[in-house]
Amino acid sequence: MKIGIVGCAGRMGRMLVQTVVVTDGAEFGGGSETASSPMIGQDCGELAGLMPSGQMVTDDARSLFERVDVVIDFTIPSATADHARLAAETGTALIIGTTGLDATQQALIEAAAARVPVVQAPNFSLGVNLLMALTEKVAATLNADFDIEILEMHHRHKVDAPSGTALGLGQAAAKGRGVALDQVAQKVRDGHTGPRKKGDIGFATLRGGDVVGDHTAMFVSEGESVLLTHQARSRAVFARGAVHAALWTKGQPAGLYSMRDVLGL
Ligand code: NAD
């Protein structure tokens, strides 16, 4: 499978290039960056700290989509929306790791998924996807005497909050409880909030240093707590999951898939 990496000079982009070149069955098909990037024209391999790949960073995303089988996108929401359109127009499978998409951008992803296979996940690590499955199961098992809180911490550069993974855990907990997350989510608490509402799913966000991504789903009653925690120590876990998802799209019909579909969880 020939794999293209959009946003190849980003933190995840470089890690993805490193991962593609060492993965059996994967061939690096080139990388793109935003037109204003000083990295345009540089060798994608060298940018990722590897030997020269002979593939120069391009700002022509369309030509990249045309020459690869699947594109992996860990960029910014507006770029991801453009890339979804390109995936549909060129018939190229798309793997989306970008988080923080608004409803209009998400609708473009869904439109693309009617034409090509799209795997979208707020977190591509095996461990977090297991955590999501466990969170859904625990939420379905424990009654509403257990308050659900989702705690996350990320590095100081992260721009969206709560993290896409925290929201994904909230979705999993809400699904387990048979409720809609947007009816019960408490994403911010500040000032005189009054007592906690029974059935709410709360979120708390911490930011600092170089933390790759910590998430805990907490189930807290009067007298006992169940805490499910995942800690990512390297971005490599996300890159390995995304490349695995890219290879998995081969032969899949069009549709919007999650990492839980890819892993069969
Ligand atoms: P980053 O800022 O280091 O990288 C983003 C890159 O995208 C930059 O190099 C930027 O120039 C590039 N970009 C912006 N517009 C572009 C365009 N139009 N075309 C091509 N490239 C463009 O950020 P990062 O830490 O690598 O994270 C990127 C995204 O991935 C964020 O939304 C983050 O939350 C998400 N993320 C998801 C997972 C997951 O497992 N799903 C894991 C880590 C990060």
PDB file of C-alpha atoms and ligand atoms in Angstrom:
ATOM      1  CA  MET A   1       0.000   0.000   0.000  1.00  0.00           C
ATOM      2  CA  LYS A   2       1.373   3.386  -1.002  1.00  0.00           C
ATOM      3  CA  ILE A   3       0.798   5.779   1.904  1.00  0.00           C
ATOM      4  CA  GLY A   4       0.857   9.597   1.755  1.00  0.00           C
ATOM      5  CA  ILE A   5       1.297  11.759   4.854  1.00  0.00           C
ATOM      6  CA  VAL A   6      -0.331  15.213   4.868  1.00  0.00           C
ATOM      7  CA  GLY A   7       1.175  17.532   7.491  1.00  0.00           C
ATOM      8  CA  CYS A   8       4.405  15.518   7.226  1.00  0.00           C
ATOM      9  CA  ALA A   9       6.496  18.161   9.042  1.00  0.00           C
ATOM     10  CA  GLY A  10       4.308  18.154  12.173  1.00  0.00           C
ATOM     11  CA  ARG A  11       5.053  16.252  15.398  1.00  0.00           C
ATOM     12  CA  MET A  12       2.821  13.353  14.329  1.00  0.00           C
ATOM     13  CA  GLY A  13       3.647  13.769  10.623  1.00  0.00           C
ATOM     14  CA  ARG A  14       7.359  13.068  11.197  1.00  0.00           C
ATOM     15  CA  MET A  15       6.556  10.099  13.426  1.00  0.00           C
ATOM     16  CA  LEU A  16       4.217   8.749  10.737  1.00  0.00           C
ATOM     17  CA  VAL A  17       6.926   8.971   8.056  1.00  0.00           C
ATOM     18  CA  GLN A  18       9.322   7.076  10.381  1.00  0.00           C
ATOM     19  CA  THR A  19       6.660   4.409  10.992  1.00  0.00           C
ATOM     20  CA  VAL A  20       5.613   3.940   7.353  1.00  0.00           C
ATOM     21  CA  VAL A  21       9.183   3.270   6.178  1.00  0.00           C
ATOM     22  CA  VAL A  22       9.688   0.428   8.701  1.00  0.00           C
ATOM     23  CA  THR A  23       6.245  -1.204   8.299  1.00  0.00           C
ATOM     24  CA  ASP A  24       5.935  -4.353   6.181  1.00  0.00           C
ATOM     25  CA  GLY A  25       3.432  -3.905   3.376  1.00  0.00           C
ATOM     26  CA  ALA A  26       3.669  -0.103   3.509  1.00  0.00           C
ATOM     27  CA  GLU A  27       5.492   2.122   1.034  1.00  0.00           C
ATOM     28  CA  PHE A  28       6.044   5.843   1.652  1.00  0.00           C
ATOM     29  CA  GLY A  29       4.357   7.707  -1.216  1.00  0.00           C
ATOM     30  CA  GLY A  30       5.190  11.306  -0.243  1.00  0.00           C
ATOM     31  CA  GLY A  31       4.172  14.097   2.095  1.00  0.00           C
ATOM     32  CA  SER A  32       2.526  17.503   1.963  1.00  0.00           C
ATOM     33  CA  GLU A  33       2.488  20.628   4.101  1.00  0.00           C
ATOM     34  CA  THR A  34       0.571  23.882   4.163  1.00  0.00           C
ATOM     35  CA  ALA A  35       1.670  26.297   1.389  1.00  0.00           C
ATOM     36  CA  SER A  36       3.242  28.744   3.892  1.00  0.00           C
ATOM     37  CA  SER A  37       5.435  26.063   5.509  1.00  0.00           C
ATOM     38  CA  PRO A  38       9.209  26.673   5.336  1.00  0.00           C
ATOM     39  CA  MET A  39       9.556  22.880   4.959  1.00  0.00           C
ATOM     40  CA  ILE A  40       8.192  22.851   1.368  1.00  0.00           C
ATOM     41  CA  GLY A  41      10.828  21.399  -0.955  1.00  0.00           C
ATOM     42  CA  GLN A  42      12.778  19.656   1.831  1.00  0.00           C
ATOM     43  CA  ASP A  43      13.260  15.879   1.789  1.00  0.00           C
ATOM     44  CA  CYS A  44      10.505  14.151   3.822  1.00  0.00           C
ATOM     45  CA  GLY A  45      12.884  11.428   5.051  1.00  0.00           C
ATOM     46  CA  GLU A  46      15.513  13.905   6.280  1.00  0.00           C
ATOM     47  CA  LEU A  47      12.803  15.954   8.030  1.00  0.00           C
ATOM     48  CA  ALA A  48      11.822  12.804   9.926  1.00  0.00           C
ATOM     49  CA  GLY A  49      15.457  12.238  10.946  1.00  0.00           C
ATOM     50  CA  LEU A  50      15.969   9.431   8.386  1.00  0.00           C
ATOM     51  CA  MET A  51      18.028   8.918   5.232  1.00  0.00           C
ATOM     52  CA  PRO A  52      16.839  11.000   2.231  1.00  0.00           C
ATOM     53  CA  SER A  53      13.653   9.463   0.779  1.00  0.00           C
ATOM     54  CA  GLY A  54      13.786  11.240  -2.580  1.00  0.00           C
ATOM     55  CA  GLN A  55      10.274  12.545  -1.788  1.00  0.00           C
ATOM     56  CA  MET A  56      10.166  16.324  -1.333  1.00  0.00           C
ATOM     57  CA  VAL A  57       7.514  18.003   0.832  1.00  0.00           C
ATOM     58  CA  THR A  58       4.872  19.379  -1.539  1.00  0.00           C
ATOM     59  CA  ASP A  59       2.060  21.914  -1.108  1.00  0.00           C
ATOM     60  CA  ASP A  60       0.110  20.167  -3.888  1.00  0.00           C
ATOM     61  CA  ALA A  61      -2.097  17.866  -1.816  1.00  0.00           C
ATOM     62  CA  ARG A  62      -4.232  16.870  -4.822  1.00  0.00           C
ATOM     63  CA  SER A  63      -1.278  15.344  -6.690  1.00  0.00           C
ATOM     64  CA  LEU A  64      -0.315  13.451  -3.511  1.00  0.00           C
ATOM     65  CA  PHE A  65      -3.852  12.023  -3.186  1.00  0.00           C
ATOM     66  CA  GLU A  66      -3.763  11.029  -6.866  1.00  0.00           C
ATOM     67  CA  ARG A  67      -0.547   8.996  -6.580  1.00  0.00           C
ATOM     68  CA  VAL A  68      -1.115   7.037  -3.331  1.00  0.00           C
ATOM     69  CA  ASP A  69      -3.605   4.376  -2.131  1.00  0.00           C
ATOM     70  CA  VAL A  70      -4.296   5.943   1.260  1.00  0.00           C
ATOM     71  CA  VAL A  71      -3.510   9.231   3.016  1.00  0.00           C
ATOM     72  CA  ILE A  72      -2.927   9.728   6.749  1.00  0.00           C
ATOM     73  CA  ASP A  73      -3.970  13.131   8.115  1.00  0.00           C
ATOM     74  CA  PHE A  74      -2.869  14.490  11.507  1.00  0.00           C
ATOM     75  CA  THR A  75      -3.083  18.233  10.736  1.00  0.00           C
ATOM     76  CA  ILE A  76      -5.612  20.918  11.671  1.00  0.00           C
ATOM     77  CA  PRO A  77      -9.423  20.756  11.295  1.00  0.00           C
ATOM     78  CA  SER A  78      -9.740  23.131   8.303  1.00  0.00           C
ATOM     79  CA  ALA A  79      -7.036  21.206   6.398  1.00  0.00           C
ATOM     80  CA  THR A  80      -8.654  17.867   7.277  1.00  0.00           C
ATOM     81  CA  ALA A  81     -11.963  19.097   5.813  1.00  0.00           C
ATOM     82  CA  ASP A  82     -10.162  20.000   2.541  1.00  0.00           C
ATOM     83  CA  HIS A  83      -8.399  16.628   2.549  1.00  0.00           C
ATOM     84  CA  ALA A  84     -11.731  14.796   2.997  1.00  0.00           C
ATOM     85  CA  ARG A  85     -12.996  16.502  -0.150  1.00  0.00           C
ATOM     86  CA  LEU A  86      -9.833  15.483  -2.030  1.00  0.00           C
ATOM     87  CA  ALA A  87     -10.142  11.879  -0.800  1.00  0.00           C
ATOM     88  CA  ALA A  88     -13.688  11.661  -2.184  1.00  0.00           C
ATOM     89  CA  GLU A  89     -12.738  13.315  -5.493  1.00  0.00           C
ATOM     90  CA  THR A  90      -9.659  11.125  -6.083  1.00  0.00           C
ATOM     91  CA  GLY A  91     -11.081   7.862  -4.635  1.00  0.00           C
ATOM     92  CA  THR A  92      -8.309   7.650  -2.014  1.00  0.00           C
ATOM     93  CA  ALA A  93      -8.827   6.060   1.412  1.00  0.00           C
ATOM     94  CA  LEU A  94      -8.275   8.449   4.331  1.00  0.00           C
ATOM     95  CA  ILE A  95      -7.100   7.987   7.921  1.00  0.00           C
ATOM     96  CA  ILE A  96      -7.981  10.942  10.173  1.00  0.00           C
ATOM     97  CA  GLY A  97      -6.262  11.602  13.485  1.00  0.00           C
ATOM     98  CA  THR A  98      -6.916  15.357  13.614  1.00  0.00           C
ATOM     99  CA  THR A  99      -9.095  16.336  16.574  1.00  0.00           C
ATOM    100  CA  GLY A 100     -11.248  19.387  17.335  1.00  0.00           C
ATOM    101  CA  LEU A 101     -13.387  19.288  14.153  1.00  0.00           C
ATOM    102  CA  ASP A 102     -16.610  21.326  14.171  1.00  0.00           C
ATOM    103  CA  ALA A 103     -19.976  20.027  12.905  1.00  0.00           C
ATOM    104  CA  THR A 104     -19.501  21.402   9.362  1.00  0.00           C
ATOM    105  CA  GLN A 105     -16.047  19.832   9.068  1.00  0.00           C
ATOM    106  CA  GLN A 106     -17.380  16.549  10.463  1.00  0.00           C
ATOM    107  CA  ALA A 107     -20.189  16.583   7.861  1.00  0.00           C
ATOM    108  CA  LEU A 108     -17.529  16.776   5.112  1.00  0.00           C
ATOM    109  CA  ILE A 109     -15.810  13.706   6.599  1.00  0.00           C
ATOM    110  CA  GLU A 110     -19.117  11.839   6.555  1.00  0.00           C
ATOM    111  CA  ALA A 111     -19.753  12.879   2.933  1.00  0.00           C
ATOM    112  CA  ALA A 112     -16.300  11.561   1.945  1.00  0.00           C
ATOM    113  CA  ALA A 113     -17.022   8.287   3.772  1.00  0.00           C
ATOM    114  CA  ALA A 114     -19.943   7.705   1.401  1.00  0.00           C
ATOM    115  CA  ARG A 115     -17.378   7.448  -1.422  1.00  0.00           C
ATOM    116  CA  VAL A 116     -14.204   5.951   0.138  1.00  0.00           C
ATOM    117  CA  PRO A 117     -13.162   4.093   3.305  1.00  0.00           C
ATOM    118  CA  VAL A 118     -12.363   6.604   6.072  1.00  0.00           C
ATOM    119  CA  VAL A 119     -10.982   5.610   9.476  1.00  0.00           C
ATOM    120  CA  GLN A 120     -11.395   8.392  12.036  1.00  0.00           C
ATOM    121  CA  ALA A 121     -10.259   8.020  15.623  1.00  0.00           C
ATOM    122  CA  PRO A 122      -9.526  10.532  18.369  1.00  0.00           C
ATOM    123  CA  ASN A 123      -6.790   8.143  19.474  1.00  0.00           C
ATOM    124  CA  PHE A 124      -5.081   5.441  17.407  1.00  0.00           C
ATOM    125  CA  SER A 125      -3.369   3.581  20.260  1.00  0.00           C
ATOM    126  CA  LEU A 126      -4.358  -0.012  20.965  1.00  0.00           C
ATOM    127  CA  GLY A 127      -4.484   0.679  24.716  1.00  0.00           C
ATOM    128  CA  VAL A 128      -6.865   3.624  24.471  1.00  0.00           C
ATOM    129  CA  ASN A 129      -9.236   1.746  22.210  1.00  0.00           C
ATOM    130  CA  LEU A 130      -9.289  -1.058  24.763  1.00  0.00           C
ATOM    131  CA  LEU A 131      -9.916   1.606  27.437  1.00  0.00           C
ATOM    132  CA  MET A 132     -12.910   2.860  25.427  1.00  0.00           C
ATOM    133  CA  ALA A 133     -14.385  -0.640  25.194  1.00  0.00           C
ATOM    134  CA  LEU A 134     -13.851  -1.149  28.955  1.00  0.00           C
ATOM    135  CA  THR A 135     -15.351   2.265  29.778  1.00  0.00           C
ATOM    136  CA  GLU A 136     -18.501   1.423  27.839  1.00  0.00           C
ATOM    137  CA  LYS A 137     -18.772  -1.927  29.622  1.00  0.00           C
ATOM    138  CA  VAL A 138     -18.193  -0.497  33.119  1.00  0.00           C
ATOM    139  CA  ALA A 139     -20.698   2.328  32.463  1.00  0.00           C
ATOM    140  CA  ALA A 140     -23.275  -0.265  31.392  1.00  0.00           C
ATOM    141  CA  THR A 141     -22.597  -2.331  34.518  1.00  0.00           C
ATOM    142  CA  LEU A 142     -22.589   0.352  37.235  1.00  0.00           C
ATOM    143  CA  ASN A 143     -25.746   2.353  37.932  1.00  0.00           C
ATOM    144  CA  ALA A 144     -26.066   6.145  38.180  1.00  0.00           C
ATOM    145  CA  ASP A 145     -24.991   6.051  41.854  1.00  0.00           C
ATOM    146  CA  PHE A 146     -21.547   6.078  40.282  1.00  0.00           C
ATOM    147  CA  ASP A 147     -20.589   9.556  39.033  1.00  0.00           C
ATOM    148  CA  ILE A 148     -18.532   9.448  35.826  1.00  0.00           C
ATOM    149  CA  GLU A 149     -15.642  11.893  35.424  1.00  0.00           C
ATOM    150  CA  ILE A 150     -13.107  11.895  32.580  1.00  0.00           C
ATOM    151  CA  LEU A 151      -9.685  13.336  33.422  1.00  0.00           C
ATOM    152  CA  GLU A 152      -7.038  14.079  30.804  1.00  0.00           C
ATOM    153  CA  MET A 153      -3.587  15.647  30.672  1.00  0.00           C
ATOM    154  CA  HIS A 154      -1.577  16.651  27.595  1.00  0.00           C
ATOM    155  CA  HIS A 155       1.543  18.638  26.654  1.00  0.00           C
ATOM    156  CA  ARG A 156       1.529  22.429  26.708  1.00  0.00           C
ATOM    157  CA  HIS A 157       1.209  22.758  22.889  1.00  0.00           C
ATOM    158  CA  LYS A 158      -2.207  21.070  22.603  1.00  0.00           C
ATOM    159  CA  VAL A 159      -4.793  23.541  21.255  1.00  0.00           C
ATOM    160  CA  ASP A 160      -8.166  21.805  21.833  1.00  0.00           C
ATOM    161  CA  ALA A 161      -9.864  20.787  25.091  1.00  0.00           C
ATOM    162  CA  PRO A 162     -11.148  18.424  26.312  1.00  0.00           C
ATOM    163  CA  SER A 163      -9.020  16.144  24.142  1.00  0.00           C
ATOM    164  CA  GLY A 164     -10.693  14.177  21.368  1.00  0.00           C
ATOM    165  CA  THR A 165      -9.882  11.017  23.331  1.00  0.00           C
ATOM    166  CA  ALA A 166     -11.537  12.366  26.484  1.00  0.00           C
ATOM    167  CA  LEU A 167     -14.650  13.141  24.439  1.00  0.00           C
ATOM    168  CA  GLY A 168     -14.438   9.652  22.913  1.00  0.00           C
ATOM    169  CA  LEU A 169     -14.331   8.158  26.432  1.00  0.00           C
ATOM    170  CA  GLY A 170     -17.327  10.333  27.344  1.00  0.00           C
ATOM    171  CA  GLN A 171     -19.163   8.978  24.270  1.00  0.00           C
ATOM    172  CA  ALA A 172     -18.296   5.419  25.285  1.00  0.00           C
ATOM    173  CA  ALA A 173     -19.546   6.008  28.852  1.00  0.00           C
ATOM    174  CA  ALA A 174     -22.744   7.661  27.568  1.00  0.00           C
ATOM    175  CA  LYS A 175     -23.339   4.759  25.173  1.00  0.00           C
ATOM    176  CA  GLY A 176     -22.898   2.292  28.040  1.00  0.00           C
ATOM    177  CA  ARG A 177     -25.479   4.230  30.042  1.00  0.00           C
ATOM    178  CA  GLY A 178     -27.847   4.553  27.089  1.00  0.00           C
ATOM    179  CA  VAL A 179     -27.811   8.383  27.097  1.00  0.00           C
ATOM    180  CA  ALA A 180     -26.644  11.056  24.631  1.00  0.00           C
ATOM    181  CA  LEU A 181     -23.370  12.667  25.716  1.00  0.00           C
ATOM    182  CA  ASP A 182     -24.413  16.196  24.722  1.00  0.00           C
ATOM    183  CA  GLN A 183     -27.375  15.953  27.156  1.00  0.00           C
ATOM    184  CA  VAL A 184     -25.166  15.101  30.153  1.00  0.00           C
ATOM    185  CA  ALA A 185     -21.656  16.465  29.423  1.00  0.00           C
ATOM    186  CA  GLN A 186     -20.176  18.989  31.878  1.00  0.00           C
ATOM    187  CA  LYS A 187     -17.046  20.170  30.072  1.00  0.00           C
ATOM    188  CA  VAL A 188     -16.219  23.178  32.259  1.00  0.00           C
ATOM    189  CA  ARG A 189     -16.818  24.029  35.920  1.00  0.00           C
ATOM    190  CA  ASP A 190     -16.035  27.491  37.260  1.00  0.00           C
ATOM    191  CA  GLY A 191     -17.354  29.578  40.143  1.00  0.00           C
ATOM    192  CA  HIS A 192     -20.551  28.714  42.026  1.00  0.00           C
ATOM    193  CA  THR A 193     -21.659  25.665  40.040  1.00  0.00           C
ATOM    194  CA  GLY A 194     -24.132  24.215  42.547  1.00  0.00           C
ATOM    195  CA  PRO A 195     -24.040  20.499  43.412  1.00  0.00           C
ATOM    196  CA  ARG A 196     -23.211  17.854  40.834  1.00  0.00           C
ATOM    197  CA  LYS A 197     -26.236  16.743  38.800  1.00  0.00           C
ATOM    198  CA  LYS A 198     -26.934  13.003  38.972  1.00  0.00           C
ATOM    199  CA  GLY A 199     -26.140  11.345  35.638  1.00  0.00           C
ATOM    200  CA  ASP A 200     -23.763  14.067  34.424  1.00  0.00           C
ATOM    201  CA  ILE A 201     -20.526  13.025  32.755  1.00  0.00           C
ATOM    202  CA  GLY A 202     -17.840  15.510  33.821  1.00  0.00           C
ATOM    203  CA  PHE A 203     -14.551  16.417  32.162  1.00  0.00           C
ATOM    204  CA  ALA A 204     -11.375  17.892  33.628  1.00  0.00           C
ATOM    205  CA  THR A 205      -8.438  19.091  31.549  1.00  0.00           C
ATOM    206  CA  LEU A 206      -4.803  19.473  32.604  1.00  0.00           C
ATOM    207  CA  ARG A 207      -2.029  20.890  30.374  1.00  0.00           C
ATOM    208  CA  GLY A 208       1.712  20.929  30.916  1.00  0.00           C
ATOM    209  CA  GLY A 209       5.214  20.040  29.778  1.00  0.00           C
ATOM    210  CA  ASP A 210       5.661  17.226  27.287  1.00  0.00           C
ATOM    211  CA  VAL A 211       2.936  14.821  28.466  1.00  0.00           C
ATOM    212  CA  VAL A 212       2.021  12.728  25.398  1.00  0.00           C
ATOM    213  CA  GLY A 213      -1.487  11.861  26.656  1.00  0.00           C
ATOM    214  CA  ASP A 214      -2.933  10.577  29.959  1.00  0.00           C
ATOM    215  CA  HIS A 215      -6.616   9.634  30.313  1.00  0.00           C
ATOM    216  CA  THR A 216      -8.631   8.296  33.232  1.00  0.00           C
ATOM    217  CA  ALA A 217     -12.294   7.312  33.256  1.00  0.00           C
ATOM    218  CA  MET A 218     -13.454   7.551  36.894  1.00  0.00           C
ATOM    219  CA  PHE A 219     -16.569   5.896  38.311  1.00  0.00           C
ATOM    220  CA  VAL A 220     -17.074   7.288  41.814  1.00  0.00           C
ATOM    221  CA  SER A 221     -19.822   6.362  44.296  1.00  0.00           C
ATOM    222  CA  GLU A 222     -20.242   7.064  47.999  1.00  0.00           C
ATOM    223  CA  GLY A 223     -17.766   4.514  49.327  1.00  0.00           C
ATOM    224  CA  GLU A 224     -15.802   3.228  46.328  1.00  0.00           C
ATOM    225  CA  SER A 225     -14.213   4.220  43.041  1.00  0.00           C
ATOM    226  CA  VAL A 226     -13.242   2.404  39.870  1.00  0.00           C
ATOM    227  CA  LEU A 227     -10.492   4.138  37.852  1.00  0.00           C
ATOM    228  CA  LEU A 228      -9.501   3.071  34.337  1.00  0.00           C
ATOM    229  CA  THR A 229      -6.256   4.739  33.259  1.00  0.00           C
ATOM    230  CA  HIS A 230      -4.167   4.820  30.111  1.00  0.00           C
ATOM    231  CA  GLN A 231      -0.855   6.642  29.702  1.00  0.00           C
ATOM    232  CA  ALA A 232       0.787   7.088  26.303  1.00  0.00           C
ATOM    233  CA  ARG A 233       4.531   7.480  26.707  1.00  0.00           C
ATOM    234  CA  SER A 234       5.402   7.898  23.008  1.00  0.00           C
ATOM    235  CA  ARG A 235       3.658   9.290  19.928  1.00  0.00           C
ATOM    236  CA  ALA A 236       4.871   6.134  18.173  1.00  0.00           C
ATOM    237  CA  VAL A 237       1.816   4.262  19.513  1.00  0.00           C
ATOM    238  CA  PHE A 238      -0.526   6.591  17.585  1.00  0.00           C
ATOM    239  CA  ALA A 239       1.578   6.359  14.425  1.00  0.00           C
ATOM    240  CA  ARG A 240       1.710   2.540  14.551  1.00  0.00           C
ATOM    241  CA  GLY A 241      -2.087   2.408  14.986  1.00  0.00           C
ATOM    242  CA  ALA A 242      -2.705   4.853  12.123  1.00  0.00           C
ATOM    243  CA  VAL A 243      -0.428   2.947   9.730  1.00  0.00           C
ATOM    244  CA  HIS A 244      -2.122  -0.320  10.773  1.00  0.00           C
ATOM    245  CA  ALA A 245      -5.492   1.339   9.963  1.00  0.00           C
ATOM    246  CA  ALA A 246      -4.139   2.521   6.592  1.00  0.00           C
ATOM    247  CA  LEU A 247      -3.176  -1.051   5.625  1.00  0.00           C
ATOM    248  CA  TRP A 248      -6.561  -2.314   6.894  1.00  0.00           C
ATOM    249  CA  THR A 249      -8.468  -0.092   4.387  1.00  0.00           C
ATOM    250  CA  LYS A 250      -7.293  -2.266   1.469  1.00  0.00           C
ATOM    251  CA  GLY A 251     -10.399  -3.853  -0.052  1.00  0.00           C
ATOM    252  CA  GLN A 252     -12.784  -2.268   2.480  1.00  0.00           C
ATOM    253  CA  PRO A 253     -15.995  -0.774   1.103  1.00  0.00           C
ATOM    254  CA  ALA A 254     -16.659   2.969   1.527  1.00  0.00           C
ATOM    255  CA  GLY A 255     -17.729   3.885   5.042  1.00  0.00           C
ATOM    256  CA  LEU A 256     -16.783   5.708   8.209  1.00  0.00           C
ATOM    257  CA  TYR A 257     -14.847   3.343  10.470  1.00  0.00           C
ATOM    258  CA  SER A 258     -13.405   3.696  13.962  1.00  0.00           C
ATOM    259  CA  MET A 259     -10.221   2.216  15.371  1.00  0.00           C
ATOM    260  CA  ARG A 260     -12.419  -0.180  17.301  1.00  0.00           C
ATOM    261  CA  ASP A 261     -13.624  -1.509  13.905  1.00  0.00           C
ATOM    262  CA  VAL A 262     -10.011  -1.869  12.736  1.00  0.00           C
ATOM    263  CA  LEU A 263      -8.999  -3.730  15.922  1.00  0.00           C
ATOM    264  CA  GLY A 264     -12.214  -5.768  16.062  1.00  0.00           C
ATOM    265  CA  LEU A 265     -12.908  -4.597  19.639  1.00  0.00           C
TER     266      LEU A 265
HETATM  267  P1  NAD B   1       1.530  19.750  14.804  1.00  0.00           P
HETATM  268  O1  NAD B   1       1.121  21.189  14.936  1.00  0.00           O
HETATM  269  O2  NAD B   1       2.915  19.369  15.258  1.00  0.00           O
HETATM  270  O3  NAD B   1       1.383  19.263  13.284  1.00  0.00           O
HETATM  271  C1  NAD B   1       0.346  19.652  12.415  1.00  0.00           C
HETATM  272  C2  NAD B   1       0.958  19.838  11.051  1.00  0.00           C
HETATM  273  O4  NAD B   1      -0.086  20.029  10.078  1.00  0.00           O
HETATM  274  C3  NAD B   1       1.874  21.077  10.968  1.00  0.00           C
HETATM  275  O5  NAD B   1       3.135  20.713  10.448  1.00  0.00           O
HETATM  276  C4  NAD B   1       1.116  21.994  10.036  1.00  0.00           C
HETATM  277  O6  NAD B   1       1.952  22.848   9.258  1.00  0.00           O
HETATM  278  C5  NAD B   1       0.398  20.978   9.149  1.00  0.00           C
HETATM  279  N1  NAD B   1      -0.684  21.549   8.343  1.00  0.00           N
HETATM  280  C6  NAD B   1      -1.541  22.559   8.655  1.00  0.00           C
HETATM  281  N2  NAD B   1      -2.327  22.836   7.586  1.00  0.00           N
HETATM  282  C7  NAD B   1      -1.979  21.974   6.606  1.00  0.00           C
HETATM  283  C8  NAD B   1      -2.418  21.770   5.269  1.00  0.00           C
HETATM  284  N3  NAD B   1      -3.404  22.508   4.729  1.00  0.00           N
HETATM  285  N4  NAD B   1      -1.829  20.804   4.532  1.00  0.00           N
HETATM  286  C9  NAD B   1      -0.823  20.048   5.042  1.00  0.00           C
HETATM  287  N5  NAD B   1      -0.341  20.217   6.308  1.00  0.00           N
HETATM  288  C10 NAD B   1      -0.923  21.159   7.069  1.00  0.00           C
HETATM  289  O7  NAD B   1       0.432  18.909  15.588  1.00  0.00           O
HETATM  290  P2  NAD B   1       0.487  17.384  16.081  1.00  0.00           P
HETATM  291  O8  NAD B   1       0.875  17.327  17.510  1.00  0.00           O
HETATM  292  O9  NAD B   1       1.220  16.557  15.089  1.00  0.00           O
HETATM  293  O10 NAD B   1      -1.092  17.025  16.052  1.00  0.00           O
HETATM  294  C11 NAD B   1      -1.853  17.147  14.856  1.00  0.00           C
HETATM  295  C12 NAD B   1      -3.290  16.716  15.127  1.00  0.00           C
HETATM  296  O11 NAD B   1      -3.331  15.333  15.457  1.00  0.00           O
HETATM  297  C13 NAD B   1      -3.972  17.440  16.305  1.00  0.00           C
HETATM  298  O12 NAD B   1      -5.327  17.653  15.993  1.00  0.00           O
HETATM  299  C14 NAD B   1      -3.842  16.444  17.451  1.00  0.00           C
HETATM  300  O13 NAD B   1      -4.840  16.604  18.446  1.00  0.00           O
HETATM  301  C15 NAD B   1      -4.033  15.161  16.684  1.00  0.00           C
HETATM  302  N6  NAD B   1      -3.509  13.947  17.335  1.00  0.00           N
HETATM  303  C16 NAD B   1      -4.291  12.842  17.246  1.00  0.00           C
HETATM  304  C17 NAD B   1      -3.840  11.644  17.743  1.00  0.00           C
HETATM  305  C18 NAD B   1      -4.685  10.422  17.516  1.00  0.00           C
HETATM  306  O14 NAD B   1      -4.271   9.293  17.895  1.00  0.00           O
HETATM  307  N7  NAD B   1      -5.860  10.558  16.884  1.00  0.00           N
HETATM  308  C19 NAD B   1      -2.588  11.557  18.368  1.00  0.00           C
HETATM  309  C20 NAD B   1      -1.800  12.708  18.447  1.00  0.00           C
HETATM  310  C21 NAD B   1      -2.266  13.904  17.898  1.00  0.00           C
END
